[in-house]
PDB file of C-alpha atoms in Angstrom:
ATOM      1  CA  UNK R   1       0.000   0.000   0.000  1.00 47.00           C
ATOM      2  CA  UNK R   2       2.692   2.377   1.141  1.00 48.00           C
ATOM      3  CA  UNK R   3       4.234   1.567  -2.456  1.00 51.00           C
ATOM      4  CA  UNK R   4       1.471   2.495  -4.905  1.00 51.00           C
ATOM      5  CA  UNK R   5       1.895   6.314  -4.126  1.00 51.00           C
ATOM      6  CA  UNK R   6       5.439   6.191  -4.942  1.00 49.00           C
ATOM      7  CA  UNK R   7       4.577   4.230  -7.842  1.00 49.00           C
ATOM      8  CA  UNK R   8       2.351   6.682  -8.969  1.00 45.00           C
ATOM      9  CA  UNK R   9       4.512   9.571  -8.172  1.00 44.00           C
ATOM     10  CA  UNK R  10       7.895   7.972 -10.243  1.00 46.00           C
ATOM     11  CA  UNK R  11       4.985   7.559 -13.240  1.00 44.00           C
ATOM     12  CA  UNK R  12       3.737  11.272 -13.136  1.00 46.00           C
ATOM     13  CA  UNK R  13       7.309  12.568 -13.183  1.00 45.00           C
ATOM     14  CA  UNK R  14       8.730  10.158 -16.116  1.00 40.00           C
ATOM     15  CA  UNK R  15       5.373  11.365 -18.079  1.00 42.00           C
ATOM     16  CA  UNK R  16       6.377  15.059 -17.389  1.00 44.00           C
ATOM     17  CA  UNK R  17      10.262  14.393 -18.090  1.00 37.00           C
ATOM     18  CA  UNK R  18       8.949  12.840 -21.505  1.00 37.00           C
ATOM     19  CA  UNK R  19       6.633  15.824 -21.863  1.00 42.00           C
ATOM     20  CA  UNK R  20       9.372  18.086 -21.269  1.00 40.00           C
ATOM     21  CA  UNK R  21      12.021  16.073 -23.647  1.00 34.00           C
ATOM     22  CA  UNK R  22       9.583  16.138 -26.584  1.00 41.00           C
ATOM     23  CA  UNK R  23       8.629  19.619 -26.426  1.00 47.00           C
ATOM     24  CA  UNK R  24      12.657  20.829 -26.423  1.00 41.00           C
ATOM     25  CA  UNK R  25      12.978  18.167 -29.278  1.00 49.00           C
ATOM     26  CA  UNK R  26      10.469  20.368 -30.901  1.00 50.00           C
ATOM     27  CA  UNK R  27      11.953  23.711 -30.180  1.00 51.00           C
ATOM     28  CA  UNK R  28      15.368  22.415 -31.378  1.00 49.00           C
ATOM     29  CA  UNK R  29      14.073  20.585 -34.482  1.00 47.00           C
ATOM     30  CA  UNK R  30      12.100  24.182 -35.541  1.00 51.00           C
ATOM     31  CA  UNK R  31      15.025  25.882 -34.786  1.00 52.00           C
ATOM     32  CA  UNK R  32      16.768  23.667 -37.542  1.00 48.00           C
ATOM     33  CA  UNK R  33      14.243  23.614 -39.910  1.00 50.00           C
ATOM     34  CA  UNK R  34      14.207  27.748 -39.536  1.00 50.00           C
ATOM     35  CA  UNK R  35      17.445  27.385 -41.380  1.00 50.00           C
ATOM     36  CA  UNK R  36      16.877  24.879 -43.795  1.00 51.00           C
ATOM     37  CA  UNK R  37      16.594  25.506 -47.802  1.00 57.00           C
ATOM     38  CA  UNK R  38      12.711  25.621 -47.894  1.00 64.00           C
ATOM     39  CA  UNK R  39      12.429  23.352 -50.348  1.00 63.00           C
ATOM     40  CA  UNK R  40      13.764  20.846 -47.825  1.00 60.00           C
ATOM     41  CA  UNK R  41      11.725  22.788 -45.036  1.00 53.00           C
ATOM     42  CA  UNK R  42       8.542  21.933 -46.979  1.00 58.00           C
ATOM     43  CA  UNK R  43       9.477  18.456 -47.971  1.00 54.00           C
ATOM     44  CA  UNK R  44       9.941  17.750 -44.450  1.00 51.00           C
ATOM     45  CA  UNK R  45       6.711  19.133 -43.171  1.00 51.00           C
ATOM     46  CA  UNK R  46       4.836  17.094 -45.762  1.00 45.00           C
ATOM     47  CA  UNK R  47       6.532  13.985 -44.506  1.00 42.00           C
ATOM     48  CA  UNK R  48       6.297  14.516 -41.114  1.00 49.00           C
ATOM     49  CA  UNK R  49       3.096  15.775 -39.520  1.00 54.00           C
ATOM     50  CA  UNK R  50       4.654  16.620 -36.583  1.00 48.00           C
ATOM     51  CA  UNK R  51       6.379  19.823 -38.491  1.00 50.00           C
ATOM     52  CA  UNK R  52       3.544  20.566 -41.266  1.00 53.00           C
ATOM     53  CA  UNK R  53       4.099  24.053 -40.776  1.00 64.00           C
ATOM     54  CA  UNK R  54       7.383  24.439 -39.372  1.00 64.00           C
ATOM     55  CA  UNK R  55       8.245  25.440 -42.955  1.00 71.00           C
ATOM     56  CA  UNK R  56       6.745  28.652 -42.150  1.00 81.00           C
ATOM     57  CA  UNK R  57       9.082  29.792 -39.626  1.00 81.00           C
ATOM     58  CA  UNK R  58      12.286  29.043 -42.332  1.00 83.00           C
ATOM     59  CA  UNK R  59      14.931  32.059 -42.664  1.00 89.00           C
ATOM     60  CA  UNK R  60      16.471  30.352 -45.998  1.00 88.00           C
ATOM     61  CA  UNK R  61      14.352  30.775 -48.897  1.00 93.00           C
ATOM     62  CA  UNK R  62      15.227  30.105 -52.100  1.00 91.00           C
ATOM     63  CA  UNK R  63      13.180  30.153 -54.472  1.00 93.00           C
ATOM     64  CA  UNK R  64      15.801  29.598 -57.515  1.00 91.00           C
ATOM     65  CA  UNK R  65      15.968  27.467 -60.533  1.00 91.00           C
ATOM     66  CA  UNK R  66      16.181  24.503 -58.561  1.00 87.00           C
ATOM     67  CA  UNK R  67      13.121  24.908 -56.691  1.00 86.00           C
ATOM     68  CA  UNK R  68      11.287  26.151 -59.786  1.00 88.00           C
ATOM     69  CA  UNK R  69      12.308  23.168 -61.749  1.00 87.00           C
ATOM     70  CA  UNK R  70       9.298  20.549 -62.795  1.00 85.00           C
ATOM     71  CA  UNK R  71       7.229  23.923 -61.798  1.00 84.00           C
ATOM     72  CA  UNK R  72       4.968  25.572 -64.467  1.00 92.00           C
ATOM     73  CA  UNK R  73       5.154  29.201 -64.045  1.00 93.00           C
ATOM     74  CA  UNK R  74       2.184  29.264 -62.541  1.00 94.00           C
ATOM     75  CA  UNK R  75       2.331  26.889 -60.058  1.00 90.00           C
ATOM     76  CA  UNK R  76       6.208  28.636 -58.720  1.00 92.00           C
ATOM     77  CA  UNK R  77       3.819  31.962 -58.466  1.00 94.00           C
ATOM     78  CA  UNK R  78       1.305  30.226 -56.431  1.00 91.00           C
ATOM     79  CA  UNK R  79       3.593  28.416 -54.050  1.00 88.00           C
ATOM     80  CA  UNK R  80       6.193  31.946 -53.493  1.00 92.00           C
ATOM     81  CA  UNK R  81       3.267  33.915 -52.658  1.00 94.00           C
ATOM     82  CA  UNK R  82       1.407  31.041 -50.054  1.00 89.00           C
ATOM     83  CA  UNK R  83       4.844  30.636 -48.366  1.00 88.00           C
ATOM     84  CA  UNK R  84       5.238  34.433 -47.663  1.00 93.00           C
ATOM     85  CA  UNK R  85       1.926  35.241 -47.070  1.00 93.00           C
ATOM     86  CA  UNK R  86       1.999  32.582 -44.575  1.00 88.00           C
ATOM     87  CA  UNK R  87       5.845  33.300 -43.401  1.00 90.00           C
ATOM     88  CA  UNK R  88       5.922  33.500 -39.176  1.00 89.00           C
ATOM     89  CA  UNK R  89      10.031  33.951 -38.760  1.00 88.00           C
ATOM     90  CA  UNK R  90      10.823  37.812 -37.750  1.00 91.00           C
ATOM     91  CA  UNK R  91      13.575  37.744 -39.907  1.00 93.00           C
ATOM     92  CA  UNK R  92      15.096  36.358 -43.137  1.00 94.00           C
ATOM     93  CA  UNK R  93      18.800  35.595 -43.480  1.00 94.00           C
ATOM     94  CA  UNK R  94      18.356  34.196 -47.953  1.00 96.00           C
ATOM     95  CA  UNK R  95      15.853  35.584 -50.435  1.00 97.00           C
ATOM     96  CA  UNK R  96      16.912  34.006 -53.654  1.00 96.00           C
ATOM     97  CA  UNK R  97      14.706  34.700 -56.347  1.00 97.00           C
ATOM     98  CA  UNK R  98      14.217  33.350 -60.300  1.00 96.00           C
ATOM     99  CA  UNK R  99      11.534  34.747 -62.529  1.00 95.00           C
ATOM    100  CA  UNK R 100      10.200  36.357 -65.511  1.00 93.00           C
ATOM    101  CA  UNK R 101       8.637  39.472 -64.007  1.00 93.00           C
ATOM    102  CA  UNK R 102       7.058  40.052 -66.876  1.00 91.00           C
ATOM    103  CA  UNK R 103       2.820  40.320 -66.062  1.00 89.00           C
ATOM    104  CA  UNK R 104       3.973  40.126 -62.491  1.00 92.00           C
ATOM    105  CA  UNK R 105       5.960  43.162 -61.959  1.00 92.00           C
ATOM    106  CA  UNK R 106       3.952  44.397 -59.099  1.00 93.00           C
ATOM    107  CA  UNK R 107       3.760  40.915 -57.183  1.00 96.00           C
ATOM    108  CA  UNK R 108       7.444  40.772 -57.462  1.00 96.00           C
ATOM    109  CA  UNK R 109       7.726  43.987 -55.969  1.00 94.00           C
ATOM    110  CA  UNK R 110       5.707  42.880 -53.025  1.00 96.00           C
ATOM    111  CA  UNK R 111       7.908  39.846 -52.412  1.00 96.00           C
ATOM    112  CA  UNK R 112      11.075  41.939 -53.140  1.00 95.00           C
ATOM    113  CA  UNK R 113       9.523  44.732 -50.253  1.00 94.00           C
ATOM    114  CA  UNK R 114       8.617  41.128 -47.676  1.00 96.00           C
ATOM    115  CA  UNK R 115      12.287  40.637 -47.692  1.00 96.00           C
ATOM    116  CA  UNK R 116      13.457  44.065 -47.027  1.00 94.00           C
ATOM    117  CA  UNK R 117      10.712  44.337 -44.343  1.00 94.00           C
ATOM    118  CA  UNK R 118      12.208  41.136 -42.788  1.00 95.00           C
ATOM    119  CA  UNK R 119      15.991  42.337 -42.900  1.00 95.00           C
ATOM    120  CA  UNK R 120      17.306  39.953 -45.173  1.00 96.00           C
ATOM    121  CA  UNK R 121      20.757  40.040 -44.913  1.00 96.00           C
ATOM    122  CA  UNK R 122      21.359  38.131 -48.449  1.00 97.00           C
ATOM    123  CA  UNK R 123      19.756  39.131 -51.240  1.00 97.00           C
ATOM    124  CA  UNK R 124      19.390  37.277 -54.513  1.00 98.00           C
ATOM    125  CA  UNK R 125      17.090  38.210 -57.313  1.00 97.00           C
ATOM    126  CA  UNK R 126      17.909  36.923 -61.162  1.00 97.00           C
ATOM    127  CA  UNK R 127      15.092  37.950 -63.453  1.00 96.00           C
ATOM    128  CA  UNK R 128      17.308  36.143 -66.635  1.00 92.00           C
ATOM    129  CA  UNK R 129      14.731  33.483 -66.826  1.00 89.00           C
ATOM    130  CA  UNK R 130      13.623  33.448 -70.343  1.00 86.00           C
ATOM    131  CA  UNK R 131      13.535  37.431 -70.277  1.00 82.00           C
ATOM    132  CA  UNK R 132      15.457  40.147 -71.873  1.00 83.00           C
ATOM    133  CA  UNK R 133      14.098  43.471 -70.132  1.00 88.00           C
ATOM    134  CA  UNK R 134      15.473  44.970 -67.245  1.00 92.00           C
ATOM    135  CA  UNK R 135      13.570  45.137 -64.048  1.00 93.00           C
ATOM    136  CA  UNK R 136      13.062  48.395 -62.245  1.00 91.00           C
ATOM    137  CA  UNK R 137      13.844  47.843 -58.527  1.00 89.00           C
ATOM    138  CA  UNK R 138      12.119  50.086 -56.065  1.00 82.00           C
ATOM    139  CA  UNK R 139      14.237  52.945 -55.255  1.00 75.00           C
ATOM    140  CA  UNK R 140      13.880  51.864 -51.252  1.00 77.00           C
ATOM    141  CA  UNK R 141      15.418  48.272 -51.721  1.00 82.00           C
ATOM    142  CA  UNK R 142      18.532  48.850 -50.127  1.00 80.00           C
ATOM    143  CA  UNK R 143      17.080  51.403 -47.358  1.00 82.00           C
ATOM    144  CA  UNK R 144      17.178  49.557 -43.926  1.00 81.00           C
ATOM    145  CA  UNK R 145      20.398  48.474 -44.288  1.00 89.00           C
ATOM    146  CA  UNK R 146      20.084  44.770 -43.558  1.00 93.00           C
ATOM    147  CA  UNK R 147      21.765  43.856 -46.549  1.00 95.00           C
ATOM    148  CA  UNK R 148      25.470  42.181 -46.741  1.00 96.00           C
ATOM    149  CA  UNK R 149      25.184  40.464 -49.769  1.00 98.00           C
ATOM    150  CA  UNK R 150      23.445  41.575 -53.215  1.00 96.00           C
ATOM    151  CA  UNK R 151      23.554  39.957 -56.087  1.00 97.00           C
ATOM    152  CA  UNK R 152      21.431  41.209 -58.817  1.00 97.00           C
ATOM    153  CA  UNK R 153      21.044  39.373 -62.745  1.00 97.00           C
ATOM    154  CA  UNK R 154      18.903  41.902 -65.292  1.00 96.00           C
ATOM    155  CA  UNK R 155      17.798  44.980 -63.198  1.00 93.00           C
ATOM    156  CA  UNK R 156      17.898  48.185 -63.246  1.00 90.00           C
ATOM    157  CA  UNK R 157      17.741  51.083 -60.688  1.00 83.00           C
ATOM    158  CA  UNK R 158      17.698  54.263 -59.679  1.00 80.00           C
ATOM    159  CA  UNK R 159      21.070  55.116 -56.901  1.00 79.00           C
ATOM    160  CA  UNK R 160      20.943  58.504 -55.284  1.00 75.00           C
ATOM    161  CA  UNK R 161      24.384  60.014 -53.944  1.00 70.00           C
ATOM    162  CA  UNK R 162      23.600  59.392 -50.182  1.00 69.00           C
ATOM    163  CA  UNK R 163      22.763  55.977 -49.427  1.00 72.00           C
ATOM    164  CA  UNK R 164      23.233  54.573 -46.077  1.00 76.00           C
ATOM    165  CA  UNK R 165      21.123  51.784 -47.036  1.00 80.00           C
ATOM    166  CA  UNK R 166      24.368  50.244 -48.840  1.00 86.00           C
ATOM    167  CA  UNK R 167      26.705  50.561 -45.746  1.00 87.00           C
ATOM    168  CA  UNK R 168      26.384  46.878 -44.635  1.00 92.00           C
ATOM    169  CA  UNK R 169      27.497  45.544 -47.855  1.00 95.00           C
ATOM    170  CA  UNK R 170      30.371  43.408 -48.570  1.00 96.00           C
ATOM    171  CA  UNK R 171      29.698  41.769 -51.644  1.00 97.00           C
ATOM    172  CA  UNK R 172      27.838  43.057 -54.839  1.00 96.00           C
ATOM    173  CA  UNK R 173      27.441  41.142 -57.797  1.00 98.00           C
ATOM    174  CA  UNK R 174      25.524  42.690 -61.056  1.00 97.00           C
ATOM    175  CA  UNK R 175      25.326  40.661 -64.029  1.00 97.00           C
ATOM    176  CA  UNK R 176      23.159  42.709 -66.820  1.00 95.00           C
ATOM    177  CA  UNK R 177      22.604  45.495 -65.026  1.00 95.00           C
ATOM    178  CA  UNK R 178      22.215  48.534 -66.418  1.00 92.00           C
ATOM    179  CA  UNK R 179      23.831  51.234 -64.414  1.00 89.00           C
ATOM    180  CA  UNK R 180      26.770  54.128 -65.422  1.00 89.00           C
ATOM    181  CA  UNK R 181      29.851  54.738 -63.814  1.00 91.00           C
ATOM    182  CA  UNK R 182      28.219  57.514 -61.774  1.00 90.00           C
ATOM    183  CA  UNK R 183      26.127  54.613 -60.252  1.00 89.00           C
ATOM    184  CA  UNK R 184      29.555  52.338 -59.573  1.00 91.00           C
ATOM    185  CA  UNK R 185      30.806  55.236 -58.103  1.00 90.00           C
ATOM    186  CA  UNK R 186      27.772  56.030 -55.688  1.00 88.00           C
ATOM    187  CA  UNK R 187      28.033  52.245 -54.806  1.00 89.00           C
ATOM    188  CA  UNK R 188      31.665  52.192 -54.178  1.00 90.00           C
ATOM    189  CA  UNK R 189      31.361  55.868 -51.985  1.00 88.00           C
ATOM    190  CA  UNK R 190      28.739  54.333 -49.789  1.00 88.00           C
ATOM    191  CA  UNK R 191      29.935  50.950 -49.165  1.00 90.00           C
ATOM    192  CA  UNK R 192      32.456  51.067 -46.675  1.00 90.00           C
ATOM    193  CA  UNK R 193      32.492  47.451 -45.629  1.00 93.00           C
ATOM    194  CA  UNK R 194      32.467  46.189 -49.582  1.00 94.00           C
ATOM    195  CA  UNK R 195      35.400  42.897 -50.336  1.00 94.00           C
ATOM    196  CA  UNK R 196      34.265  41.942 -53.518  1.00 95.00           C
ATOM    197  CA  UNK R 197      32.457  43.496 -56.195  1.00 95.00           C
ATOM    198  CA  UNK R 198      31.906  41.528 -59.914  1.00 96.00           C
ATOM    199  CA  UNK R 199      30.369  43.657 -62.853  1.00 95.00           C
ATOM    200  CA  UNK R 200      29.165  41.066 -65.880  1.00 95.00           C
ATOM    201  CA  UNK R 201      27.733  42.154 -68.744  1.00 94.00           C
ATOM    202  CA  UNK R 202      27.329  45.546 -67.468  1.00 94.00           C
ATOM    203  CA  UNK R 203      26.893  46.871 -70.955  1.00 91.00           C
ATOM    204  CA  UNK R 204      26.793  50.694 -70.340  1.00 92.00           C
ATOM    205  CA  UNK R 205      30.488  50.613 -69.116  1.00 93.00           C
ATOM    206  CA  UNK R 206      32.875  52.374 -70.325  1.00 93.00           C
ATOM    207  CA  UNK R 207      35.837  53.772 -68.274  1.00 91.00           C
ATOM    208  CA  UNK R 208      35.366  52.376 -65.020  1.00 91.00           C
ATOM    209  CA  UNK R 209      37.234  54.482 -62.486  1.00 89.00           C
ATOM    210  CA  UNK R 210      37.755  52.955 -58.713  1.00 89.00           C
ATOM    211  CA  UNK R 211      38.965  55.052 -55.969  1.00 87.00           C
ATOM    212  CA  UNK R 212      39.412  53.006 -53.060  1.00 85.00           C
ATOM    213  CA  UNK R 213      41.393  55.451 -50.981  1.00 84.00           C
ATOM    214  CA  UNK R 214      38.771  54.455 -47.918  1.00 86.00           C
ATOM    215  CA  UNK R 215      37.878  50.582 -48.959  1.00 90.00           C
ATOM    216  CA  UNK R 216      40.500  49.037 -46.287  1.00 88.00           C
ATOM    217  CA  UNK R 217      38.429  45.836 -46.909  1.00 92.00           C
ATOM    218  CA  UNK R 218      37.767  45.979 -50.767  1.00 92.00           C
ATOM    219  CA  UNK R 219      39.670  42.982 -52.562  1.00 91.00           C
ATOM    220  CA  UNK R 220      38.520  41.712 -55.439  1.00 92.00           C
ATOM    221  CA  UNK R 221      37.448  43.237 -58.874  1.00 92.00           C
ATOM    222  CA  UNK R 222      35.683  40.793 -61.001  1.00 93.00           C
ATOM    223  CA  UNK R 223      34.979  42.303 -64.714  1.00 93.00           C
ATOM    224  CA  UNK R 224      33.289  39.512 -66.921  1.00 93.00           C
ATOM    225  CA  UNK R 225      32.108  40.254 -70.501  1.00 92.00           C
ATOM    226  CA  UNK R 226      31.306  44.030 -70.075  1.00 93.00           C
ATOM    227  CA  UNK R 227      31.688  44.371 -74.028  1.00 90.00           C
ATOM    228  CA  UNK R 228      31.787  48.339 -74.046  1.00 92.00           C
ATOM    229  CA  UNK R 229      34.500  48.702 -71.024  1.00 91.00           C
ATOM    230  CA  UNK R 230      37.805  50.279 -72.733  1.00 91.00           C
ATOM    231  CA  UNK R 231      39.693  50.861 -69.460  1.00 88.00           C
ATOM    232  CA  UNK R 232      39.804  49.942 -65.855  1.00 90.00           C
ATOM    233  CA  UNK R 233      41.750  52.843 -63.157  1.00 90.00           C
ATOM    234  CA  UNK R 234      42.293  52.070 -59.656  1.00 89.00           C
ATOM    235  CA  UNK R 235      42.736  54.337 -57.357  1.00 88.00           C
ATOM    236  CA  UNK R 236      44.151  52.189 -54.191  1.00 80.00           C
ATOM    237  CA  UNK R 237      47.626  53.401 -52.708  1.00 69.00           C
ATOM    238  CA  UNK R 238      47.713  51.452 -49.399  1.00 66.00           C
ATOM    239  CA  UNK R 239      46.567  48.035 -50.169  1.00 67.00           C
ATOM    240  CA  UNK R 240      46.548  45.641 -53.227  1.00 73.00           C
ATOM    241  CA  UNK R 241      43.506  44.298 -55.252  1.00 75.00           C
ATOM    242  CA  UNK R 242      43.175  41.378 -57.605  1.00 76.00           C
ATOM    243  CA  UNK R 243      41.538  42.141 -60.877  1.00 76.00           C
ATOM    244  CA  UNK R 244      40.630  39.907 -63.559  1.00 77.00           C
ATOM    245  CA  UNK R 245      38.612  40.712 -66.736  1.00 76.00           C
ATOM    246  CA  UNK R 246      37.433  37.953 -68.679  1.00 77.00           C
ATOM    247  CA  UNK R 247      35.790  37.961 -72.150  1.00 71.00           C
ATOM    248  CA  UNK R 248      33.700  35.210 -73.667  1.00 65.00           C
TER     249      UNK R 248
END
């Protein structure tokens, strides 16, 4: 008799250390998917129904040709705007995007503004895919400052000579953007932090002037295919940078 309560007791408290142990798994396993690719955050919460929607709380989301591949065009739409109209995490750390804007320039804009309202801190959008015009980015894109990496394929924008928006950045990589050297050189004045910056296909080039008096951390110079460029002038006495210009 004098057992049973005991009994009871060591039941109770293995039920609540089980409890206990299952909830953490759970806060440890969303924590993990919350940095997963989401295709792979998805594909997990359809498997599992444990994690259905822990997909919603992922800070990694790339929606780039991989994901869109075996997607019709409208099906990718569908499934980009259901995941961030559905998104729970307070922050994104990837936004990698691959589209045709064309027909959906001002849906693209609201995904491009999630991400910015989110503070992503790597930003990825290629609008190459089966398109030839340039898409006009919204002048506040780069405004909060969140940004480290940008990385933009067929865009175009408008750069104003104060931008503290771009003071985060240390990489920038524009392939078929159209921008002047006034633009390189707004980019270069602003971003302090910057370590790498490639220019491909850049086809309004022409004399490309770097002063990087100030860049302590700027390294690399990566020219690729910019058909128009005649000349290249740094300007960086205290420190060395590697430049290569390729053709194809």
């Amino acid at each position: 008799m004098s057992q049973q309560p005991q009994q009871k007791k060591t039941k109770t408290d293995h039920e609540s250390a089980n409890s206990n142990a299952i909830n953490l798994a759970d806060d440890i396993l969303e924590n993990i998917f919350s940095f997963l690719p989401i295709k792979e955050a998805v594909r997990n919460g359809i498997l599992s129904r444990r994690f259905r929607k822990s997909w919603i709380w992922n800070r990694c989301l790339d929606f780039d040709k991989e994901f869109a591949s075996g997607l019709t065009r409208e099906e990718f739409i569908n499934i980009v705007d259901q995941i961030l109209k559905l998104h729970a995490a307070p922050k994104v750390n990837t936004f990698r995007l691959f589209i045709n804007p064309i027909k959906e320039f001002s849906m693209v804009r609201e995904w491009i503004n999630f991400a910015t309202m989110k503070e992503v801190e790597e930003l990825d959008l290629d609008f190459s895919a089966g398109n030839t015009n340039y898409m006009l980015l919204p002048h506040h894109l780069l405004k909060n400052g969140s940004v480290r990496v940008l990385k933009l394929s067929l865009c175009a924008f408008i750069l104003y000579p104060s931008l503290n928006g771009l003071r985060s950045l240390t990489t920038v990589v524009l392939r078929q953007v159209d921008l002047s050297e006034k633009s390189i050189e707004i980019v270069l004045n602003n971003c302090l932090f910057i370590e790498l910056l490639e220019l491909t296909k850049c086809r309004r080039l022409c004399h490309l002037n770097i002063s990087a008096q100030n860049l302590r951390r700027f390294r690399i110079l990566k020219v690729v295919d910019c058909s128009n460029l005649l000349y290249v002038d740094i300007d960086a006495p205290t420190h060395s940078i590697i430049l290569g210009i390729y053709e194809y």
